[in-house]
Coordinates of C-alpha atoms in Angstrom, one line a residue:
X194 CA 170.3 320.0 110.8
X195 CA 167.8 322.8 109.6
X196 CA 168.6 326.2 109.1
X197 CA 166.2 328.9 111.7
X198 CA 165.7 332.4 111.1
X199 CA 164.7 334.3 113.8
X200 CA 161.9 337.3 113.4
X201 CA 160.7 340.1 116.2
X202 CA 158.2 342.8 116.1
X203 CA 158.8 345.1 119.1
X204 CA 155.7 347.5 119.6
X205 CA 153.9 349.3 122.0
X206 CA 152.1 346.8 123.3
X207 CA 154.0 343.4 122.9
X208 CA 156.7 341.3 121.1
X209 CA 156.3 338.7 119.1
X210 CA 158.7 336.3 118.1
X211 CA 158.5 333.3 115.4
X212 CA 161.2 330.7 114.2
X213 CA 160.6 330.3 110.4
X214 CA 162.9 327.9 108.6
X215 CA 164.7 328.8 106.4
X216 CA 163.7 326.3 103.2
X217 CA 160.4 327.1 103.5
X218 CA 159.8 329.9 105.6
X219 CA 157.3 327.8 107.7
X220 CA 156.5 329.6 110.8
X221 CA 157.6 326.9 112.9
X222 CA 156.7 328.4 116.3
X223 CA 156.0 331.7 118.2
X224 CA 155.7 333.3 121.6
X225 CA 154.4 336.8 122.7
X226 CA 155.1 338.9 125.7
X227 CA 153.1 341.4 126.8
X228 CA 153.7 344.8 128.8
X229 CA 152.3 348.2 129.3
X230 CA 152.9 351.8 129.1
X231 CA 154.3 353.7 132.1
X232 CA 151.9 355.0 134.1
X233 CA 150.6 358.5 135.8
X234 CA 152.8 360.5 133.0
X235 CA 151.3 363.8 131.9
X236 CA 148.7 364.8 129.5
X237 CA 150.4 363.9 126.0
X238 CA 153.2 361.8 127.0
X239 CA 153.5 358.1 126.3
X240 CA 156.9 356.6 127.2
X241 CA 158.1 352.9 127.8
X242 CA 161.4 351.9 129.3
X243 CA 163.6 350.4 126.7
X244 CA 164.7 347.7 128.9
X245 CA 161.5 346.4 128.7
X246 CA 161.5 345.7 125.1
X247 CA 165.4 343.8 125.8
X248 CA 163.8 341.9 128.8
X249 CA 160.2 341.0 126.2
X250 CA 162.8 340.1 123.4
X251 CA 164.7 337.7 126.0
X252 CA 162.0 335.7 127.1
X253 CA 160.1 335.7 123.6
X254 CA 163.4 334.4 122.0
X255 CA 164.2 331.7 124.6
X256 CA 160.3 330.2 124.8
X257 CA 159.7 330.8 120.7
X258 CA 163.5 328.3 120.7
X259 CA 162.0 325.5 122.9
X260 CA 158.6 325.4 121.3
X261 CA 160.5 324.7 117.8
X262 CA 163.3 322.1 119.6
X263 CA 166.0 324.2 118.5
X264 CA 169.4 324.0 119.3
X265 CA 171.6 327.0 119.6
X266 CA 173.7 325.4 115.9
X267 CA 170.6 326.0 114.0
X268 CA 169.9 329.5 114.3
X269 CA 171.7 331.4 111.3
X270 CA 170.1 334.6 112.1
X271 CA 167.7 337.3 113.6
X272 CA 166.3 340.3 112.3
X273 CA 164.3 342.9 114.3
X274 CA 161.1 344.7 113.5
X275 CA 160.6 348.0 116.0
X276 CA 157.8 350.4 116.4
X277 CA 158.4 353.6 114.8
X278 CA 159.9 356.7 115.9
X279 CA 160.5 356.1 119.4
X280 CA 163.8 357.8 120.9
X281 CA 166.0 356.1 122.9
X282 CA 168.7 358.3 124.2
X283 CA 172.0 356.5 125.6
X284 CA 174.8 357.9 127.2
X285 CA 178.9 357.5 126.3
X286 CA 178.7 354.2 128.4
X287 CA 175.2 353.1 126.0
X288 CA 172.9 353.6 129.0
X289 CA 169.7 354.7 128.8
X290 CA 169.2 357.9 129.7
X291 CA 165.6 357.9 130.6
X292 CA 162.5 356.4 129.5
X293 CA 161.9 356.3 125.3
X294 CA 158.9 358.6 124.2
X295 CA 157.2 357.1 122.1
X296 CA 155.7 357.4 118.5
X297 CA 152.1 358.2 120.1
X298 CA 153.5 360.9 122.4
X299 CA 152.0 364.0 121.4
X300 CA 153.6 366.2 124.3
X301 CA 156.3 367.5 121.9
X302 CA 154.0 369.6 119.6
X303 CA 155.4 372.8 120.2
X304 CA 158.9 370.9 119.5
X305 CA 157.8 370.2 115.9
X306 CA 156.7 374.0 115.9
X307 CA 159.9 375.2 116.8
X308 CA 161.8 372.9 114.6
X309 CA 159.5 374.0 111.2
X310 CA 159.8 377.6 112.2
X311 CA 163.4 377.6 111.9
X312 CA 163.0 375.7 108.4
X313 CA 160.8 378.5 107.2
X314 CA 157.2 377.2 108.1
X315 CA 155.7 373.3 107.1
X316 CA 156.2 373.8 103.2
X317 CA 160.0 374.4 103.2
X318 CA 160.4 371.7 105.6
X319 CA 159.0 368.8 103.5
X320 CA 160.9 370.6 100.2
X321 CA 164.0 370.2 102.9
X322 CA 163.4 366.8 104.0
X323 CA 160.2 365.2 102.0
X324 CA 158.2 365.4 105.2
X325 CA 156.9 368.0 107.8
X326 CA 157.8 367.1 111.5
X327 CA 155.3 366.0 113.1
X328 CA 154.9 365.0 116.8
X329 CA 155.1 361.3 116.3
X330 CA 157.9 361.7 114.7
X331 CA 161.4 361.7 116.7
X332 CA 163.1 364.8 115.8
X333 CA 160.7 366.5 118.1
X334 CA 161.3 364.1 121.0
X335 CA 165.1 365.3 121.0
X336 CA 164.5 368.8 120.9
X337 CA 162.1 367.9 124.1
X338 CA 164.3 366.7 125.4
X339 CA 166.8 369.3 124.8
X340 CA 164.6 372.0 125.9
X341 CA 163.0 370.3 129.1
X342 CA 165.8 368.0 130.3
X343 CA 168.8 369.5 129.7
X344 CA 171.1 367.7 132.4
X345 CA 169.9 364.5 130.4
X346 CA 170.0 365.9 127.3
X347 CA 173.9 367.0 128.2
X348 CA 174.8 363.2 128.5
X349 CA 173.6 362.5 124.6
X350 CA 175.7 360.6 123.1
X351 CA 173.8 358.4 120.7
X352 CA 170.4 358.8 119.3
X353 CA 168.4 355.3 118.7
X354 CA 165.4 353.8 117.2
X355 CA 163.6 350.9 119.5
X356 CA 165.1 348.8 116.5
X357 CA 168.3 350.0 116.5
X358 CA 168.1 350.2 120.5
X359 CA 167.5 346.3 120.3
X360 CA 170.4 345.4 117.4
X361 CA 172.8 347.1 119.8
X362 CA 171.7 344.7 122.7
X363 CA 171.9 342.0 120.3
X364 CA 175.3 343.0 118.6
X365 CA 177.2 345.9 120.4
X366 CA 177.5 347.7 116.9
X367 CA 174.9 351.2 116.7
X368 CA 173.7 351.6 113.4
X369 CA 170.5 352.7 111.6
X370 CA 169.0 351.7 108.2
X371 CA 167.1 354.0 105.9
X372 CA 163.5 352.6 106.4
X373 CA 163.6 353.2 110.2
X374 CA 165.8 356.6 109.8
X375 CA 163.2 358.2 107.5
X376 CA 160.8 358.2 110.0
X377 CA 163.0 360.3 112.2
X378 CA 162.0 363.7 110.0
X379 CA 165.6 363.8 110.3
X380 CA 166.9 362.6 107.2
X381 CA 166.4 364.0 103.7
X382 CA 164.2 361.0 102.2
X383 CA 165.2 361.6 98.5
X384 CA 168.9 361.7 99.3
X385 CA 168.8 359.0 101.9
X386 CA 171.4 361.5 104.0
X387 CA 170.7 363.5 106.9
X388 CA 169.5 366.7 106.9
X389 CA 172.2 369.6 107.7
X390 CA 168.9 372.3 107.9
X391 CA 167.1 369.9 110.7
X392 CA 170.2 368.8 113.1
X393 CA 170.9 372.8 112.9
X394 CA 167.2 373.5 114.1
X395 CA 167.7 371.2 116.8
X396 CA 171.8 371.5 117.7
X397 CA 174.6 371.7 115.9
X398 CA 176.3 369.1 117.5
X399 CA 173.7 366.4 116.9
X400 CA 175.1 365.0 113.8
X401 CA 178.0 363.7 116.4
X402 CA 175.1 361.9 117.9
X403 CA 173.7 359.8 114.9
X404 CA 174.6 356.5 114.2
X405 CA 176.0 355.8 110.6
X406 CA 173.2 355.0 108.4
X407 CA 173.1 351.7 106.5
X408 CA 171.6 349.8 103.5
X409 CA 168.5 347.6 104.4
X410 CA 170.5 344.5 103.0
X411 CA 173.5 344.9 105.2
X412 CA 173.9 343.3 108.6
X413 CA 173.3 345.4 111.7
X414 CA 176.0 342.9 113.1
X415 CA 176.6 339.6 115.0
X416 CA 175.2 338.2 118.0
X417 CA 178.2 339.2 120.7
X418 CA 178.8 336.8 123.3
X419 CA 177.1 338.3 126.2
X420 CA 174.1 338.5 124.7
X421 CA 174.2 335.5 123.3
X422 CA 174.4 333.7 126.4
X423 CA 171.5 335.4 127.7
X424 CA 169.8 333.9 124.7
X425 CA 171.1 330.3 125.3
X426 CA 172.6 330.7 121.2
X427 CA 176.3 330.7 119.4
X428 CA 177.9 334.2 119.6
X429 CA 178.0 335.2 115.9
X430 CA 174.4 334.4 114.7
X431 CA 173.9 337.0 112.3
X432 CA 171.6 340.1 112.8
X433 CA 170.0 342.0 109.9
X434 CA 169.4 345.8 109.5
X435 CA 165.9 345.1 110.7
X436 CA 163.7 347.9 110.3
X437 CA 160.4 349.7 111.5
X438 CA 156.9 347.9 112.0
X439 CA 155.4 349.1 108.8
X440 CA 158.8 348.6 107.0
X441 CA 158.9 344.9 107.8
X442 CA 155.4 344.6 107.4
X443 CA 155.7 345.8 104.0
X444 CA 158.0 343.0 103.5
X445 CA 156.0 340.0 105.5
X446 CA 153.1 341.4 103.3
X447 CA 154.9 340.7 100.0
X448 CA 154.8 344.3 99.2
X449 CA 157.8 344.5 97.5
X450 CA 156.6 345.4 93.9
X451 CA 155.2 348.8 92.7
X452 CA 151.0 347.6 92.7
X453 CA 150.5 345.8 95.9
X454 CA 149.2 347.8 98.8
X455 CA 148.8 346.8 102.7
X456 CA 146.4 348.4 104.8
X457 CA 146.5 347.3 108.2
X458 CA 142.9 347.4 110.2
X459 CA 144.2 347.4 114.0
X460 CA 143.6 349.9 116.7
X461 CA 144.7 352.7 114.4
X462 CA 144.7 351.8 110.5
X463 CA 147.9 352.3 107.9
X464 CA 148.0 351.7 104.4
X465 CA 151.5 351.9 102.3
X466 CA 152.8 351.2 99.3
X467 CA 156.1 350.1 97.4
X468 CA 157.6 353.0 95.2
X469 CA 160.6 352.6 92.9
X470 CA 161.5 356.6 93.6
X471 CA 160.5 358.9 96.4
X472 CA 157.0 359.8 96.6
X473 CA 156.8 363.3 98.5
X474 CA 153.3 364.6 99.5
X475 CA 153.4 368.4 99.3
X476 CA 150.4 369.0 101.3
X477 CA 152.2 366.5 104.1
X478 CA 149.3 364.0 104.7
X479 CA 151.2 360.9 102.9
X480 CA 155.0 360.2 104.8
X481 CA 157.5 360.0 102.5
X482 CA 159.3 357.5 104.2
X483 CA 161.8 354.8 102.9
X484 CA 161.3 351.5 102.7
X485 CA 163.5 348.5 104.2
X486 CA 164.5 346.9 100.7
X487 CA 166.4 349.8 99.6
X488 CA 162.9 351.5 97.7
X489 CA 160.4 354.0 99.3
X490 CA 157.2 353.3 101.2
X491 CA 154.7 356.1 100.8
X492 CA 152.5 355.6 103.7
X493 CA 149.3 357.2 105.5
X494 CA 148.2 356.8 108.9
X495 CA 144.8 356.9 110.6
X496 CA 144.1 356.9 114.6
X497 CA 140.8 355.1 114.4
X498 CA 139.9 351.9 113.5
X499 CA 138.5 348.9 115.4
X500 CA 138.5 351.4 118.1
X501 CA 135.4 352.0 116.2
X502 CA 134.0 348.7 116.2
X503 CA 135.3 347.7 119.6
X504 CA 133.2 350.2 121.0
X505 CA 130.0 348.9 119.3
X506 CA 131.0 345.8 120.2
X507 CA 131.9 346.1 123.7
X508 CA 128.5 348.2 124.1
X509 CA 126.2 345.9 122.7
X510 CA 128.3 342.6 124.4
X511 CA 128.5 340.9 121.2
X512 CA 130.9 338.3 120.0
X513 CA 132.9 339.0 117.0
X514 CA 130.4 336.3 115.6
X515 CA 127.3 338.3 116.5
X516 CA 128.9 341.5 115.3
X517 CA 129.5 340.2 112.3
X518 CA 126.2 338.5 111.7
X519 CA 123.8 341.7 112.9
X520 CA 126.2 343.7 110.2
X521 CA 125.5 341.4 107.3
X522 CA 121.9 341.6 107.5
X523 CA 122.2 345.7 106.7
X524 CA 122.4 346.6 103.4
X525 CA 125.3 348.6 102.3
X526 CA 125.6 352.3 102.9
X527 CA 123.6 351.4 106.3
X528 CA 120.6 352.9 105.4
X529 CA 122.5 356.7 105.1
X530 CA 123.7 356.1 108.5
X531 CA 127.7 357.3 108.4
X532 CA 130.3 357.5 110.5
X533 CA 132.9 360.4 110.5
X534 CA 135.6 358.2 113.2
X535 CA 137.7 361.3 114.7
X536 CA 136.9 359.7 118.2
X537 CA 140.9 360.7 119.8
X538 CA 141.4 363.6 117.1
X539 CA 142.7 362.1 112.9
X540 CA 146.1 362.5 111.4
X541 CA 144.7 361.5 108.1
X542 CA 143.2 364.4 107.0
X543 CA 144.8 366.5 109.8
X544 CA 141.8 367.2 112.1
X545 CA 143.8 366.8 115.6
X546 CA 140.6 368.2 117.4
X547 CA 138.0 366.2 115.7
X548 CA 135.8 363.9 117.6
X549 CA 133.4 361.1 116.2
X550 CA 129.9 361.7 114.4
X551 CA 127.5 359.9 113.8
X552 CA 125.1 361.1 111.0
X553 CA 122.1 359.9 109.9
X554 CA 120.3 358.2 112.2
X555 CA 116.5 358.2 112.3
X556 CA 114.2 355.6 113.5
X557 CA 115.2 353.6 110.4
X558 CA 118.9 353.5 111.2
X559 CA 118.4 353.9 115.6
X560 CA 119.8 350.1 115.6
X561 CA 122.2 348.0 116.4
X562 CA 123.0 346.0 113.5
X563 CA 123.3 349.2 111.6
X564 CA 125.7 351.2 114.2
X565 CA 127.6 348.1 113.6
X566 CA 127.9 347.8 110.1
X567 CA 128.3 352.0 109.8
X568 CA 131.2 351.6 112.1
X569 CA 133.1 349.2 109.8
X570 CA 132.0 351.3 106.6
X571 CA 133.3 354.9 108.7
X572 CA 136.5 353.8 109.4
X573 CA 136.7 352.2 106.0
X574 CA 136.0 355.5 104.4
X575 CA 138.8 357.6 106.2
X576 CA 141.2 355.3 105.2
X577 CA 140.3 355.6 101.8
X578 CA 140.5 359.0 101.9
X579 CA 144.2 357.9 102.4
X580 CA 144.4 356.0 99.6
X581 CA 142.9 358.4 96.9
X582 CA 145.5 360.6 98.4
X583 CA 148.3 357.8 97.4
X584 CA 146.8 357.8 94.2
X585 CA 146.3 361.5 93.0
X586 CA 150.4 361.4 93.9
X587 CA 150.8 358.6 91.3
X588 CA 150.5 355.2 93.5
X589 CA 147.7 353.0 92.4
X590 CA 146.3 349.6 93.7
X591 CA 146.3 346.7 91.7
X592 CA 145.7 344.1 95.1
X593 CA 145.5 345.1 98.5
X594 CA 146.8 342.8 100.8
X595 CA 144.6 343.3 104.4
X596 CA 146.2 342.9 108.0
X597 CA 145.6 343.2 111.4
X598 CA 142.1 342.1 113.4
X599 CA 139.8 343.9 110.8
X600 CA 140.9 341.8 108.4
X601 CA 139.4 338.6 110.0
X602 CA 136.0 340.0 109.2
X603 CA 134.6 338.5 105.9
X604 CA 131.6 341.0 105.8
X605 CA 134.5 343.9 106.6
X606 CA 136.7 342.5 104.1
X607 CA 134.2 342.4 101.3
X608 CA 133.2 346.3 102.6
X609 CA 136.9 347.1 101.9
X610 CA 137.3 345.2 98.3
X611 CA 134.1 347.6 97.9
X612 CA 135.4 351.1 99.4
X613 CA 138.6 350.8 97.9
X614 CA 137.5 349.0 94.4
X615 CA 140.0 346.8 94.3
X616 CA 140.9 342.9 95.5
X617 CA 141.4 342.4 99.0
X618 CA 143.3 339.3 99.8
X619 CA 144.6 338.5 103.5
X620 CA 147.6 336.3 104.0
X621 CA 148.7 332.7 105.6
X622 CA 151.0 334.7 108.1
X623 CA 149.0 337.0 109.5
X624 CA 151.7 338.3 111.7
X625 CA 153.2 340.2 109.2
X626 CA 155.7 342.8 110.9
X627 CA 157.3 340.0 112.6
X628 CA 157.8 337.5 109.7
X629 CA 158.7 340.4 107.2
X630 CA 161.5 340.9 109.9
X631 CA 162.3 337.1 109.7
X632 CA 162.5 337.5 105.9
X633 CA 164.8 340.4 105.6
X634 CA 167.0 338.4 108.1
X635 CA 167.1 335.5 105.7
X636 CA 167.7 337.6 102.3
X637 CA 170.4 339.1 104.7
X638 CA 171.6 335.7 105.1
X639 CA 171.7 334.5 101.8
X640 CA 174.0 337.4 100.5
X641 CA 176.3 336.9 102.7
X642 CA 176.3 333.1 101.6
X643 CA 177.1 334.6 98.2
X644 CA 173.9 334.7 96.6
X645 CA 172.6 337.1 94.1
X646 CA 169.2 336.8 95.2
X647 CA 166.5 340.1 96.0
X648 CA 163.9 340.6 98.4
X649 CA 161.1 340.3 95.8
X650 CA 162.6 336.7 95.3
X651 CA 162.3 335.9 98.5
X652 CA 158.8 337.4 99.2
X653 CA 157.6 335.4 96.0
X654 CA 158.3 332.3 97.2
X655 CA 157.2 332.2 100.8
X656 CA 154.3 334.7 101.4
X657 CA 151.3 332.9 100.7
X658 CA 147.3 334.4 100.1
X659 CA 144.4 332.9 101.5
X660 CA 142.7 332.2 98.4
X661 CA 139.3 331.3 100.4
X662 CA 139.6 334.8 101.6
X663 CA 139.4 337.0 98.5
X664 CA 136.9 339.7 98.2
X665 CA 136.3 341.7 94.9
X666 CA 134.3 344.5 94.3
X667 CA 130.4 344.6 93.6
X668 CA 129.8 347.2 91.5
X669 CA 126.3 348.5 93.2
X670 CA 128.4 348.5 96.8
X671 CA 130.9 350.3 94.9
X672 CA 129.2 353.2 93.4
X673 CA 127.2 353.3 97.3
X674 CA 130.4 354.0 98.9
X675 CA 131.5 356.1 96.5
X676 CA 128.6 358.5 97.0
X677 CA 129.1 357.7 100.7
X678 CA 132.7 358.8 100.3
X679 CA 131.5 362.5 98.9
X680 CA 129.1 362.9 102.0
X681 CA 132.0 361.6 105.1
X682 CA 135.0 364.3 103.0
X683 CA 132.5 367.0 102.9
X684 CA 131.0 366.5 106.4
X685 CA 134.5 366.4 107.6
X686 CA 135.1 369.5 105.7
X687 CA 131.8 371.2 107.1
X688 CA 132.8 370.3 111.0
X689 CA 136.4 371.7 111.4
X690 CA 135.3 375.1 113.4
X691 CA 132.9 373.1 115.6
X692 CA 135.3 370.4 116.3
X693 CA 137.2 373.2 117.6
X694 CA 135.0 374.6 119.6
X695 CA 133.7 371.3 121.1
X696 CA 137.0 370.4 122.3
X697 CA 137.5 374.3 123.9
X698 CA 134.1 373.1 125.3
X699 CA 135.0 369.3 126.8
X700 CA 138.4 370.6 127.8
X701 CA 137.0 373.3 130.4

């Protein structure tokens, strides 16, 4: 009989689920359900209902079972990846209260204002807690909620992650690990404790509504029975701490050692690191978050990346092959054309009122193959900008390990081994949050089995590189993008007041 491991990425815009097994940790099958956010909310807010992500998990689990034969015996356990910083908000009974804003919700800014006033302004509250609160993040959302509903906000009685939300379907227990935690701007990152100055800026009861906080190794649980005959498994399958997306993709990227860096090229771009101690940005820009293997995962976010080259795309009516064939024919650096990508406002640099630029164009550069390839080379550059940032605080690249549907690109991947000067490498499992949730379920496992075994182990022996996809940097490219660089930080510099101004002037 073989041993299955379960893994699930809940995020905004679907779950995924893959059976691995656990000699291997062949992905033996998978299944994704998709779903959308609620509708007609106001300017700012972006909610989902968490019942959604229980129903999504459901079916994914069940069809993800039969694809890989399984019988309900073989499953040992089931970890959970969730997006970050969502806040689900149950009552004494664990009902939700309402719908779970989420991590792109930006209606709670003058929340976050609020909360940092009472700290003594943005550079007291990352000496508090190692990170400035921010509107993603979720201590906001409860003060929102606080302030705006307070009949809801009266029947608190438990503050959840989408993970956590999602182990208490699974298991009944309510609990929250450090990864997933330190994204709340809630918990003192260096400490790994929450953080008395923050629950009193928000209420000095809300301590009574945090879960306990546990070690990423631990188990969130086991499988109770009424879930588990939902599921069509054994009641007692175990269920790991799980973690957030970029946690468990950390983990399903084999970045579990100091030197290896993911950067994921989706609809918005992340790149994080491992660190063996906290790594706490004093200007703000990098989140000192933890990590889900018991370590810390500096991290930087950017809003805008194949959002770039989707719009080219789209505009032009190409195919990802004709995209990617008019953009090798341009030389690098596009001829001086450059894109500054601030299309929805950035959060790395902080330009919330940026829009995009495009700069350089001339009869020379008034094409399509060059719009193309500038795309891929803007949004390339801003998160690089990123990554020097990780750097100046003491985290440097030895590989980075690419993600996500920019990472497809051969001609984009070469432009990153080039922008960042370093090897780019993309990986066997490309789904990455999901299997790194599959993996911490299996270490998980394991120790309870008895084993003295670590993560790194584990991510060592089953996360695999595509050797036919490594790029490394050309030295010409790279000295072209690194005067490119200079120009796209300086013309960024040059355009905060008019960014300003243009949005006073669109938002009229």
């Amino acid at each position: 009989m073989r041993s299955l491991i379960v893994g699930i990425d809940s995020g905004t815009q679907s779950t995924k689920v893959l059976v691995i097994d656990a000699r291997d940790g062949k992905v033996l099958s998978s299944a994704t359900q998709e779903y959308e956010l609620l509708p007609d909310l106001p300017p700012g807010a972006k909610e989902q209902h968490p019942h959604t992500w229980r129903e999504a998990t459901g079916s994914g689990i069940r069809r993800a079972l039969r694809q890989a034969k399984a019988v309900a015996a073989e499953v040992k356990a089931i970890g959970v990846s969730g997006q970050q910083h969502g806040f689900v908000a149950l009552d004494k009974a664990g009902e939700v209260i309402r719908p779970a804003k989420l991590w792109c919700d930006t209606s709670t800014a003058p929340e976050c204002a609020e909360i940092m006033d009472q700290l003594g302004g943005a550079k007291k509250t990352i000496r508090a807690v190692g990170n400035p609160v921010v509107p993603g993040f979720t201590a906001s959302k409860i003060l929102w909620l606080k302030n705006h509903e307070p009949e809801n906000y009266e029947r608190l009685a438990t503050v959840l992650l989408p993970h956590d939300y999602l182990n208490f379907w699974l298991t009944g227990e309510k609990v929250m690990e450090y990864g997933d935690a330190s994204g709340t701007a809630l918990l003192d990152v260096r400490k790994r404790k929450w953080s008395a100055a923050v629950l009193e800026a928000i209420d000095p009861d809300l301590a009574d509504k945090l879960p306990p906080l546990i070690s990423s190794e631990k188990p969130a649980g086991s499988l109770q029975a009424s879930t588990a005959k939902q599921l069509d498994l054994n009641p007692g399958v175990l269920v790991s701490a799980g973690g957030g997306d970029n946690m468990m993709g950390a983990i399903g990227t084999g970045n579990t050692r100091a030197g290896v860096i993911t950067a994921s090229f989706g609809t918005s771009g992340t790149i994080y690191a491992c660190a063996e101690k906290p790594v706490i940005d004093p200007d703000g820009e990098i989140a000192a978050f933890c990590d889900s293997t018991n370590r810390w995962l500096p991290l930087l976010c950017t809003m805008n990346v194949t959002v770039a080259t989707e719009m080219v795309r789209d505009d032009f009516v190409w195919s990802h092959e004709k995209y990617a064939a008019e953009s090798a024919r341009v030389p690098a650096g596009s001829n001086g054309l450059l894109l500054l990508p601030y299309f929805e406002g950035e959060r790395t640099p902080n330009v919330p009122d940026g829009t995009g630029v495009w700069f350089g164009v001339n009869k020379k550069t008034f094409e399509a193959g060059h719009f193309a390839r500038a795309a891929m080379e803007g949004v390339t550059l801003g998160m690089n900008y990123g990554l020097r940032r990780l750097a100046d605080l003491g985290v440097k690249p030895t590989q980075i390990r690419a993600t996500g549907g920019g990472a497809k690109s051969k001609v984009w991947r070469q432009i990153m081994a080039d922008v960042f000067n370093a090897e780019v490498v993309t990986l066997k499992v490309s789904e990455g949050a999901a299997y790194g949730a599959a993996l911490q379920a299996l270490w998980c496992w394991r120790l309870q089995q008895g084993e003295k075994i670590s993560i790194s182990d584990i991510t060592d022996q089953f996360v695999e590189v595509n050797q036919p996809e490594i790029a490394v940097p050309e030295a010409r490219s790279v000295e072209t993008y690194r005067e490119l660089q200079s120009l796209q930080d300086e013309m960024s510099r040059a355009l905060r007041d008019v960014f300003t101004s243009h949005r006073k002037f669109v938002s009229r």
